[in-house]
Structures are given as C-alpha cells and as structure tokens.
Amino acid sequence: MTERPIRLLIADDHPIVRDGIRGMFAGDPGFEVLAEAGDGAQAVELARTLEPDVILMDLRMPVMDGVAAIRRLAELGLRARVLVLTTYDTDKDVLPAIEAGATGYLLKDTQRDDLVRAVRTAARGESVLSPSVATRLVGQVRTPADPLSAREIEVLDLIAQGATNREVASRLFISEATVKSHLLHVYTKLGVNDRAAAVAVAFRRGLIG
C-alpha cells in the first residue's frame, strides 16, 4: 500500500519565498502542497478547511503574525504540526514560537534536503531545530532569566489587576518613577516590551495568579 503524501501549507507574506518553498517540494511524491497563505489569519483559515499535516510558518507577517497564528491553531485543536521557517533566530522570536506550540524552528537558509527531512520529522510529531536555535534554547536552560524581586512581583500583580502606575505607587507607598523603574526591570527580565506582554508571561510562568 502506497503511503499518503505529507500535506503541506505554506504561510509567508512574500510570494517569491512561497514560490521557492513550493518548488523545493515540487515533483516529490512524498509531499503535496495544498495551498499558500500570505498572513497568519489566512493560514489559520486554510488550516481549518484543508487540514494539512505540516504548516511551514513565517513569523513576521501582516494581519496576524506567526506566533499568534500558532497560538490560534492550538486553541482550535487543529492537528497540524507547525514548522517555523524564518530569517530570525533571536530569543524574542524563538522562545515565544516554541512556547506557543511550534513543533520545529528552522532558518530560511536551510538546505533543501535538510528542510525535507525536517518536514518529515515534524509530521511524525518530533521536534526539529536549526543548530543556532538549539544552542539558544540550551543557553536559556543553563542560564535562566534573572528572577523577579518580591517588589517587582507586587508591582506586576497590581498591574495585572488593572491598576495604573499612579495607583500602584499609592498602594505600595512609592513614587510613580519607582514604579516605572520596576516595570522596566520586569520587561528586561521577562524579555518583553510592554505591560500586557509582561502580565501574560508572568501568568504563564506562575509568577502571579
């Protein structure tokens, strides 16, 4: 009995990149490219209707970025495995994608044979990471982020409850400038850029409840 080809969905906002990826799998009976998406929202809708085995997902796209799309796919309970294929390998790109549920993370300079093997691996539900990404993740495990101080957690907890900087300052008997300073330290330690992201990461890590 002939094995069913692995069904692919390509999500990238650059048509020439999508064409290149499609070309890598053209003529290989082991794969079937079902469709292409130009943004994360379109990728989610196509995944719902076409039920691909693997989605090759870029991260920085309009309408809905790759990480948000990965989270949405997980919320919908879709079985497709997401293999991130991007040009970015910084901590702020890699960690959110992995935490959102990506099965693998590769860079766009990956050779064709390596990409094909990675897709087969992802289709089996096994993780696959480019060497630079794997090194970053190992580094994160060996050198965990600085822990938040008790005061920083207090500030973040009040922020999560909807308090403004002025209200936090009043509740904790500190100045607004000190509140802002604490928040800047929190952002740095959690690797985020704003209050909403800080609260989300803190909840996910069990720092506040």
Coordinates of N, CA and C in Angstrom, one line a residue:
M1 N 0.8 -1.2 0.0 CA 0.0 0.0 0.0 C 0.9 1.3 0.0
T2 N 0.6 2.2 -0.9 CA 1.4 3.4 -1.0 C 1.1 4.4 0.1
E3 N 2.1 4.9 0.8 CA 1.9 5.8 1.9 C 1.4 7.2 1.4
R4 N 0.5 7.7 2.1 CA -0.1 9.0 1.7 C 0.9 10.1 1.8
P5 N 1.0 11.0 0.8 CA 2.0 12.1 0.9 C 1.7 13.0 2.1
I6 N 2.7 13.7 2.6 CA 2.6 14.6 3.6 C 2.0 15.9 3.1
R7 N 0.9 16.4 3.6 CA 0.1 17.5 3.1 C 0.7 18.8 3.7
L8 N 1.1 19.8 2.9 CA 1.7 21.0 3.4 C 0.9 22.2 3.1
L9 N 1.0 23.2 4.0 CA 0.5 24.5 3.9 C 1.7 25.5 4.1
I10 N 1.9 26.4 3.2 CA 3.0 27.4 3.2 C 2.4 28.7 3.6
A11 N 2.9 29.3 4.7 CA 2.5 30.6 5.2 C 3.7 31.6 5.2
D12 N 3.6 32.6 4.3 CA 4.7 33.6 4.2 C 4.1 34.8 3.4
D13 N 4.5 36.0 3.8 CA 3.9 37.1 3.2 C 4.6 37.6 1.9
H14 N 5.7 36.8 1.6 CA 6.4 37.2 0.3 C 6.2 36.1 -0.7
P15 N 5.5 36.4 -1.8 CA 5.1 35.5 -2.9 C 6.4 34.7 -3.4
I16 N 7.5 35.4 -3.6 CA 8.7 34.8 -4.1 C 9.2 33.7 -3.2
V17 N 9.1 34.0 -1.9 CA 9.5 33.0 -0.9 C 8.6 31.7 -1.0
R18 N 7.3 32.0 -1.0 CA 6.3 30.9 -1.1 C 6.6 30.1 -2.4
D19 N 6.9 30.7 -3.5 CA 7.2 30.0 -4.7 C 8.5 29.1 -4.6
G20 N 9.5 29.7 -3.9 CA 10.7 29.0 -3.7 C 10.5 27.7 -2.8
I21 N 9.7 27.9 -1.8 CA 9.4 26.7 -0.9 C 8.6 25.7 -1.6
R22 N 7.6 26.1 -2.3 CA 6.8 25.2 -3.1 C 7.7 24.4 -4.1
G23 N 8.6 25.1 -4.7 CA 9.5 24.5 -5.7 C 10.4 23.4 -5.1
M24 N 10.7 23.6 -3.8 CA 11.5 22.5 -3.1 C 10.8 21.2 -3.0
F25 N 9.5 21.2 -3.0 CA 8.7 20.0 -2.8 C 8.0 19.6 -4.1
A26 N 8.1 20.4 -5.2 CA 7.5 20.0 -6.5 C 8.1 18.8 -7.0
G27 N 7.3 17.9 -7.5 CA 7.8 16.7 -8.1 C 8.1 15.6 -7.2
D28 N 8.1 15.8 -5.9 CA 8.4 14.8 -4.9 C 7.1 14.1 -4.5
P29 N 6.8 12.9 -4.8 CA 5.6 12.2 -4.5 C 5.3 12.1 -3.0
G30 N 6.3 12.3 -2.2 CA 6.1 12.2 -0.7 C 5.4 13.4 -0.1
F31 N 5.2 14.5 -0.9 CA 4.6 15.7 -0.4 C 3.5 16.2 -1.3
E32 N 2.6 16.9 -0.8 CA 1.6 17.6 -1.5 C 1.4 19.0 -0.9
V33 N 1.6 20.0 -1.7 CA 1.4 21.4 -1.2 C 0.0 21.8 -1.5
L34 N -0.8 21.9 -0.4 CA -2.3 22.1 -0.5 C -2.6 23.6 -0.9
A35 N -1.9 24.5 -0.3 CA -2.2 25.9 -0.5 C -1.1 26.8 0.1
E36 N -1.2 28.1 -0.2 CA -0.3 29.1 0.3 C -1.1 30.2 1.0
A37 N -0.6 30.8 2.1 CA -1.2 31.8 2.8 C -0.2 33.0 2.9
G38 N -0.8 34.2 2.8 CA 0.0 35.4 2.8 C 0.1 36.1 4.2
D39 N -0.7 35.6 5.2 CA -0.6 36.1 6.5 C -1.1 35.0 7.5
G40 N -0.9 35.3 8.8 CA -1.3 34.3 9.8 C -2.7 33.9 9.8
A41 N -3.6 35.0 9.7 CA -5.0 34.7 9.7 C -5.5 33.8 8.6
Q42 N -5.0 34.1 7.4 CA -5.3 33.2 6.3 C -4.8 31.8 6.5
A43 N -3.6 31.7 7.1 CA -3.1 30.4 7.4 C -4.0 29.6 8.3
V44 N -4.5 30.2 9.3 CA -5.4 29.6 10.3 C -6.7 29.1 9.5
E45 N -7.3 30.0 8.7 CA -8.5 29.6 8.0 C -8.2 28.4 7.0
L46 N -7.1 28.5 6.3 CA -6.8 27.4 5.4 C -6.6 26.1 6.1
A47 N -5.9 26.2 7.3 CA -5.6 25.0 8.1 C -6.9 24.4 8.6
R48 N -7.9 25.2 8.9 CA -9.2 24.7 9.3 C -9.9 23.9 8.2
T49 N -9.8 24.4 7.0 CA -10.6 23.8 5.9 C -9.8 22.6 5.2
L50 N -8.5 22.8 5.1 CA -7.7 21.8 4.4 C -7.1 20.7 5.2
E51 N -6.9 21.0 6.5 CA -6.3 20.0 7.4 C -5.0 19.5 7.0
P52 N -4.0 20.4 6.8 CA -2.6 19.9 6.4 C -2.0 19.1 7.6
D53 N -0.9 18.4 7.2 CA -0.2 17.7 8.2 C 0.9 18.6 8.8
V54 N 1.5 19.5 8.0 CA 2.5 20.4 8.4 C 2.3 21.7 7.8
I55 N 2.5 22.8 8.7 CA 2.4 24.1 8.2 C 3.8 24.8 8.3
L56 N 4.3 25.2 7.2 CA 5.6 26.0 7.1 C 5.3 27.4 7.4
M57 N 5.6 27.9 8.6 CA 5.1 29.2 9.0 C 6.2 30.3 9.2
D58 N 6.1 31.4 8.5 CA 6.9 32.5 8.8 C 6.4 33.2 10.0
L59 N 7.3 34.0 10.7 CA 6.9 34.7 11.9 C 6.3 36.1 11.7
R60 N 7.0 36.9 10.9 CA 6.6 38.3 10.8 C 5.8 38.5 9.5
M61 N 4.5 38.5 9.8 CA 3.5 38.6 8.7 C 2.5 39.7 9.1
P62 N 1.8 40.3 8.1 CA 0.7 41.2 8.4 C -0.5 40.5 8.9
V63 N -1.5 41.3 9.4 CA -2.8 40.9 9.9 C -2.7 40.1 11.2
M64 N -2.0 38.9 11.1 CA -1.7 38.1 12.3 C -0.3 37.5 12.1
D65 N 0.5 37.7 13.1 CA 1.9 37.2 12.9 C 1.9 35.7 13.2
G66 N 3.1 35.1 13.0 CA 3.2 33.7 13.1 C 2.9 33.1 14.5
V67 N 3.5 33.8 15.5 CA 3.2 33.3 16.9 C 1.8 33.3 17.2
A68 N 1.1 34.4 16.9 CA -0.4 34.5 17.2 C -1.1 33.4 16.4
A69 N -0.7 33.1 15.2 CA -1.3 32.1 14.4 C -1.1 30.7 15.0
I70 N 0.1 30.5 15.5 CA 0.4 29.2 16.2 C -0.5 29.0 17.4
R71 N -0.6 30.1 18.2 CA -1.5 30.0 19.4 C -2.9 29.7 19.0
R72 N -3.4 30.4 17.9 CA -4.8 30.2 17.5 C -5.0 28.8 17.0
L73 N -4.1 28.2 16.3 CA -4.2 26.8 15.8 C -4.3 25.9 17.0
A74 N -3.5 26.1 18.1 CA -3.5 25.3 19.3 C -4.9 25.4 19.9
E75 N -5.4 26.7 20.0 CA -6.7 26.9 20.6 C -7.8 26.2 19.9
L76 N -7.7 26.1 18.6 CA -8.7 25.4 17.8 C -8.6 23.9 17.8
G77 N -7.5 23.4 18.4 CA -7.3 22.0 18.5 C -6.9 21.3 17.2
L78 N -6.4 22.1 16.2 CA -6.0 21.5 14.9 C -4.8 20.7 15.1
R79 N -4.7 19.6 14.3 CA -3.6 18.6 14.5 C -2.4 18.9 13.7
A80 N -2.5 19.9 12.8 CA -1.3 20.3 12.0 C -0.1 20.6 12.9
R81 N 1.1 20.1 12.5 CA 2.3 20.5 13.1 C 2.8 21.7 12.5
V82 N 3.3 22.7 13.3 CA 3.8 23.9 12.7 C 5.4 23.9 12.8
L83 N 6.0 24.1 11.6 CA 7.4 24.2 11.5 C 7.7 25.6 11.1
V84 N 8.3 26.4 12.0 CA 8.6 27.8 11.7 C 9.8 27.8 10.8
L85 N 9.6 28.7 9.7 CA 10.7 28.8 8.7 C 10.8 30.3 8.6
T86 N 11.9 30.9 9.1 CA 12.0 32.3 9.2 C 13.5 32.7 9.1
T87 N 13.7 34.0 9.0 CA 15.1 34.5 9.0 C 15.6 35.0 10.3
Y88 N 14.8 34.9 11.4 CA 15.1 35.4 12.7 C 15.3 34.3 13.7
D89 N 16.4 34.4 14.5 CA 16.7 33.4 15.5 C 17.1 34.1 16.8
T90 N 16.5 35.3 17.1 CA 16.8 35.9 18.4 C 15.8 35.3 19.4
D91 N 16.2 35.5 20.7 CA 15.4 35.0 21.8 C 14.0 35.4 21.7
K92 N 13.7 36.7 21.3 CA 12.4 37.2 21.3 C 11.5 36.6 20.2
D93 N 12.2 36.0 19.2 CA 11.4 35.3 18.2 C 11.3 33.8 18.5
V94 N 12.4 33.2 18.9 CA 12.4 31.7 19.1 C 11.5 31.3 20.3
L95 N 11.7 31.9 21.5 CA 11.0 31.4 22.7 C 9.5 31.5 22.6
P96 N 9.0 32.7 22.1 CA 7.5 32.7 22.0 C 6.9 31.7 21.0
A97 N 7.7 31.5 19.9 CA 7.2 30.5 19.0 C 7.1 29.1 19.5
I98 N 8.2 28.7 20.3 CA 8.2 27.4 20.9 C 7.2 27.3 22.0
E99 N 7.0 28.3 22.8 CA 6.1 28.3 23.9 C 4.6 28.3 23.3
A100 N 4.4 28.9 22.1 CA 3.1 28.9 21.5 C 2.7 27.5 21.0
G101 N 3.7 26.6 20.7 CA 3.4 25.3 20.3 C 4.0 24.8 19.0
A102 N 5.0 25.6 18.5 CA 5.7 25.2 17.3 C 6.4 23.9 17.5
T103 N 6.3 23.0 16.5 CA 7.0 21.7 16.6 C 8.5 21.8 16.2
G104 N 8.8 22.8 15.3 CA 10.1 22.9 14.9 C 10.4 24.4 14.6
Y105 N 11.7 24.7 14.4 CA 12.1 26.1 14.1 C 13.4 26.0 13.2
L106 N 13.2 26.4 12.0 CA 14.3 26.5 11.1 C 14.5 27.8 10.5
L107 N 15.7 28.1 10.0 CA 16.0 29.4 9.3 C 15.9 29.2 7.8
K108 N 15.6 30.3 7.1 CA 15.4 30.2 5.7 C 16.6 29.8 4.8
D109 N 17.8 29.8 5.5 CA 19.0 29.4 4.7 C 19.2 27.9 4.8
T110 N 18.2 27.2 5.4 CA 18.3 25.7 5.4 C 18.3 25.1 4.0
Q111 N 19.2 24.1 3.9 CA 19.3 23.5 2.6 C 18.0 22.6 2.3
R112 N 17.8 22.4 1.0 CA 16.6 21.7 0.6 C 16.5 20.3 1.3
D113 N 17.5 19.5 1.3 CA 17.5 18.2 1.8 C 17.2 18.2 3.3
D114 N 17.8 19.2 4.0 CA 17.6 19.4 5.5 C 16.1 19.8 5.7
L115 N 15.5 20.6 4.9 CA 14.2 21.0 5.0 C 13.2 19.9 4.8
V116 N 13.5 19.1 3.8 CA 12.6 17.9 3.6 C 12.7 16.9 4.8
R117 N 13.9 16.7 5.3 CA 14.0 15.8 6.5 C 13.2 16.4 7.7
A118 N 13.3 17.7 7.8 CA 12.7 18.4 8.9 C 11.2 18.3 8.8
V119 N 10.6 18.4 7.6 CA 9.2 18.3 7.5 C 8.7 16.9 7.8
R120 N 9.5 15.9 7.3 CA 9.1 14.5 7.7 C 9.2 14.3 9.2
T121 N 10.2 14.9 9.8 CA 10.3 14.7 11.3 C 9.1 15.4 12.0
A122 N 8.8 16.6 11.6 CA 7.7 17.3 12.2 C 6.4 16.6 12.0
A123 N 6.2 16.0 10.8 CA 5.0 15.3 10.5 C 4.8 14.1 11.5
R124 N 5.9 13.6 12.0 CA 5.8 12.5 13.0 C 5.6 13.0 14.4
G125 N 5.5 14.4 14.5 CA 5.3 15.0 15.8 C 6.6 15.1 16.6
E126 N 7.7 15.0 16.0 CA 9.0 15.1 16.7 C 9.6 16.5 16.4
S127 N 10.3 17.1 17.4 CA 10.8 18.4 17.4 C 12.1 18.4 16.5
V128 N 12.2 19.6 15.8 CA 13.4 19.7 14.9 C 13.8 21.2 15.0
L129 N 15.1 21.5 15.3 CA 15.5 22.8 15.5 C 16.8 23.0 14.7
S130 N 17.0 24.2 14.1 CA 18.2 24.6 13.5 C 19.3 24.6 14.6
P131 N 20.6 24.4 14.2 CA 21.6 24.4 15.2 C 21.7 25.7 16.1
S132 N 21.5 26.9 15.4 CA 21.6 28.1 16.2 C 20.5 28.2 17.2
V133 N 19.3 27.8 16.8 CA 18.1 27.8 17.7 C 18.3 26.9 18.8
A134 N 18.8 25.7 18.6 CA 19.0 24.7 19.6 C 20.0 25.2 20.6
T135 N 21.0 25.9 20.1 CA 22.0 26.5 21.0 C 21.4 27.5 22.0
R136 N 20.5 28.4 21.4 CA 19.9 29.4 22.2 C 19.0 28.8 23.3
L137 N 18.3 27.7 22.9 CA 17.4 27.1 23.9 C 18.2 26.4 25.0
V138 N 19.3 25.8 24.7 CA 20.1 25.2 25.7 C 20.7 26.3 26.6
G139 N 21.1 27.4 26.0 CA 21.6 28.5 26.8 C 20.6 29.0 27.7
Q140 N 19.3 29.1 27.3 CA 18.3 29.5 28.2 C 18.1 28.6 29.4
V141 N 18.2 27.3 29.2 CA 18.1 26.3 30.2 C 19.3 26.4 31.2
R142 N 20.5 26.6 30.7 CA 21.7 26.7 31.5 C 21.8 28.0 32.3
T143 N 21.3 29.0 31.6 CA 21.3 30.4 32.2 C 19.9 31.0 32.3
P144 N 19.2 30.5 33.3 CA 17.8 31.0 33.4 C 17.8 32.6 33.6
A145 N 16.6 33.2 33.2 CA 16.5 34.6 33.3 C 16.5 35.0 34.8
D146 N 17.0 36.2 35.0 CA 17.0 36.8 36.4 C 15.6 36.7 37.0
P147 N 15.5 36.2 38.2 CA 14.2 36.1 38.9 C 13.7 37.5 39.2
L148 N 12.4 37.6 39.2 CA 11.8 38.9 39.6 C 11.9 39.1 41.2
S149 N 12.2 40.3 41.6 CA 12.2 40.6 43.0 C 10.8 40.5 43.6
A150 N 10.7 40.5 44.9 CA 9.4 40.5 45.6 C 8.6 41.7 45.2
R151 N 9.3 42.9 45.2 CA 8.7 44.1 44.9 C 8.2 44.2 43.4
E152 N 9.0 43.7 42.5 CA 8.6 43.6 41.1 C 7.4 42.8 40.9
I153 N 7.3 41.7 41.6 CA 6.1 40.8 41.5 C 4.9 41.6 42.1
E154 N 5.1 42.3 43.2 CA 4.0 43.1 43.7 C 3.5 44.1 42.7
V155 N 4.4 44.8 42.1 CA 4.0 45.8 41.1 C 3.3 45.1 39.9
L156 N 3.8 44.0 39.4 CA 3.2 43.3 38.3 C 1.8 42.7 38.6
D157 N 1.7 42.3 39.9 CA 0.4 41.7 40.3 C -0.7 42.8 40.3
L158 N -0.3 44.0 40.8 CA -1.3 45.1 40.8 C -1.6 45.5 39.3
I159 N -0.6 45.5 38.5 CA -0.8 45.9 37.1 C -1.8 44.9 36.4
A160 N -1.6 43.6 36.8 CA -2.5 42.6 36.2 C -3.9 42.8 36.7
Q161 N -4.1 43.4 37.9 CA -5.5 43.7 38.4 C -6.1 44.9 37.8
G162 N -5.3 45.6 36.9 CA -5.8 46.8 36.2 C -5.4 48.1 36.8
A163 N -4.5 48.1 37.7 CA -4.0 49.3 38.4 C -3.1 50.1 37.4
T164 N -3.3 51.5 37.5 CA -2.4 52.4 36.8 C -1.1 52.5 37.6
N165 N -0.1 53.1 36.9 CA 1.2 53.4 37.6 C 0.9 54.2 38.9
R166 N 0.0 55.2 38.8 CA -0.3 56.1 39.9 C -0.9 55.3 41.0
E167 N -1.8 54.4 40.7 CA -2.5 53.6 41.7 C -1.5 52.6 42.4
V168 N -0.6 52.1 41.6 CA 0.4 51.1 42.1 C 1.3 51.9 43.1
A169 N 1.7 53.1 42.7 CA 2.5 53.9 43.6 C 1.8 54.2 44.9
S170 N 0.6 54.5 44.8 CA -0.2 54.9 46.0 C -0.4 53.6 46.9
R171 N -0.7 52.5 46.3 CA -0.9 51.3 47.1 C 0.4 50.8 47.8
L172 N 1.6 51.0 47.1 CA 2.8 50.5 47.6 C 3.7 51.6 48.3
F173 N 3.1 52.8 48.4 CA 3.8 53.9 49.1 C 5.2 54.2 48.4
I174 N 5.2 54.2 47.1 CA 6.4 54.5 46.4 C 6.1 55.6 45.3
S175 N 7.1 56.1 44.6 CA 6.8 57.1 43.6 C 6.4 56.5 42.3
E176 N 5.8 57.2 41.4 CA 5.5 56.7 40.1 C 6.8 56.4 39.3
A177 N 7.8 57.2 39.5 CA 9.1 57.0 38.9 C 9.6 55.6 39.3
T178 N 9.5 55.3 40.5 CA 10.0 54.0 41.0 C 9.1 52.9 40.4
V179 N 7.8 53.0 40.2 CA 7.0 52.0 39.6 C 7.5 51.8 38.2
K180 N 7.7 52.9 37.4 CA 8.2 52.8 36.1 C 9.6 52.1 36.0
S181 N 10.4 52.4 37.0 CA 11.7 51.7 37.0 C 11.6 50.2 37.3
H182 N 10.7 49.8 38.2 CA 10.4 48.4 38.4 C 9.9 47.7 37.1
L183 N 9.0 48.4 36.4 CA 8.4 47.8 35.2 C 9.5 47.6 34.2
L184 N 10.4 48.6 34.0 CA 11.5 48.4 33.0 C 12.4 47.2 33.4
H185 N 12.6 47.0 34.6 CA 13.4 45.9 35.0 C 12.6 44.6 34.7
V186 N 11.3 44.6 35.0 CA 10.5 43.4 34.7 C 10.5 43.1 33.2
Y187 N 10.4 44.1 32.4 CA 10.4 43.9 30.9 C 11.7 43.3 30.5
T188 N 12.8 43.8 31.0 CA 14.1 43.2 30.7 C 14.2 41.8 31.1
K189 N 13.8 41.5 32.3 CA 14.0 40.1 32.8 C 13.1 39.1 32.1
L190 N 11.9 39.6 31.7 CA 10.9 38.7 31.0 C 11.1 38.7 29.5
G191 N 11.9 39.6 29.0 CA 12.1 39.6 27.6 C 10.9 40.1 26.8
V192 N 10.2 41.1 27.4 CA 9.0 41.7 26.7 C 9.2 43.2 26.6
N193 N 8.2 43.8 25.9 CA 8.3 45.2 25.6 C 7.1 46.1 26.2
D194 N 6.1 45.4 26.8 CA 5.0 46.2 27.3 C 4.3 45.5 28.5
R195 N 3.4 46.2 29.1 CA 2.7 45.7 30.3 C 1.9 44.5 30.0
A196 N 1.2 44.5 28.9 CA 0.3 43.3 28.6 C 1.1 42.0 28.4
A197 N 2.2 42.2 27.7 CA 3.1 41.0 27.5 C 3.7 40.5 28.8
A198 N 4.1 41.5 29.7 CA 4.7 41.1 30.9 C 3.7 40.3 31.8
V199 N 2.5 40.8 31.8 CA 1.5 40.1 32.6 C 1.2 38.7 32.1
A200 N 1.1 38.6 30.7 CA 0.9 37.3 30.1 C 2.0 36.3 30.4
V201 N 3.2 36.7 30.3 CA 4.4 35.9 30.6 C 4.4 35.5 32.0
A202 N 4.1 36.5 32.9 CA 4.1 36.2 34.3 C 3.1 35.2 34.7
F203 N 1.9 35.3 34.2 CA 0.8 34.3 34.4 C 1.3 32.9 33.9
R204 N 1.8 32.9 32.7 CA 2.2 31.6 32.1 C 3.3 30.9 32.9
R205 N 4.2 31.7 33.6 CA 5.3 31.1 34.4 C 4.9 30.9 35.8
G206 N 3.7 31.3 36.2 CA 3.2 31.1 37.5 C 3.8 32.1 38.5
L207 N 4.2 33.3 38.0 CA 4.8 34.3 38.9 C 3.7 35.1 39.6
I208 N 2.6 35.2 38.9 CA 1.4 35.9 39.6 C 0.2 35.0 39.3
G209 N -0.9 35.1 40.1 CA -2.0 34.3 39.8 C -3.3 35.0 40.1

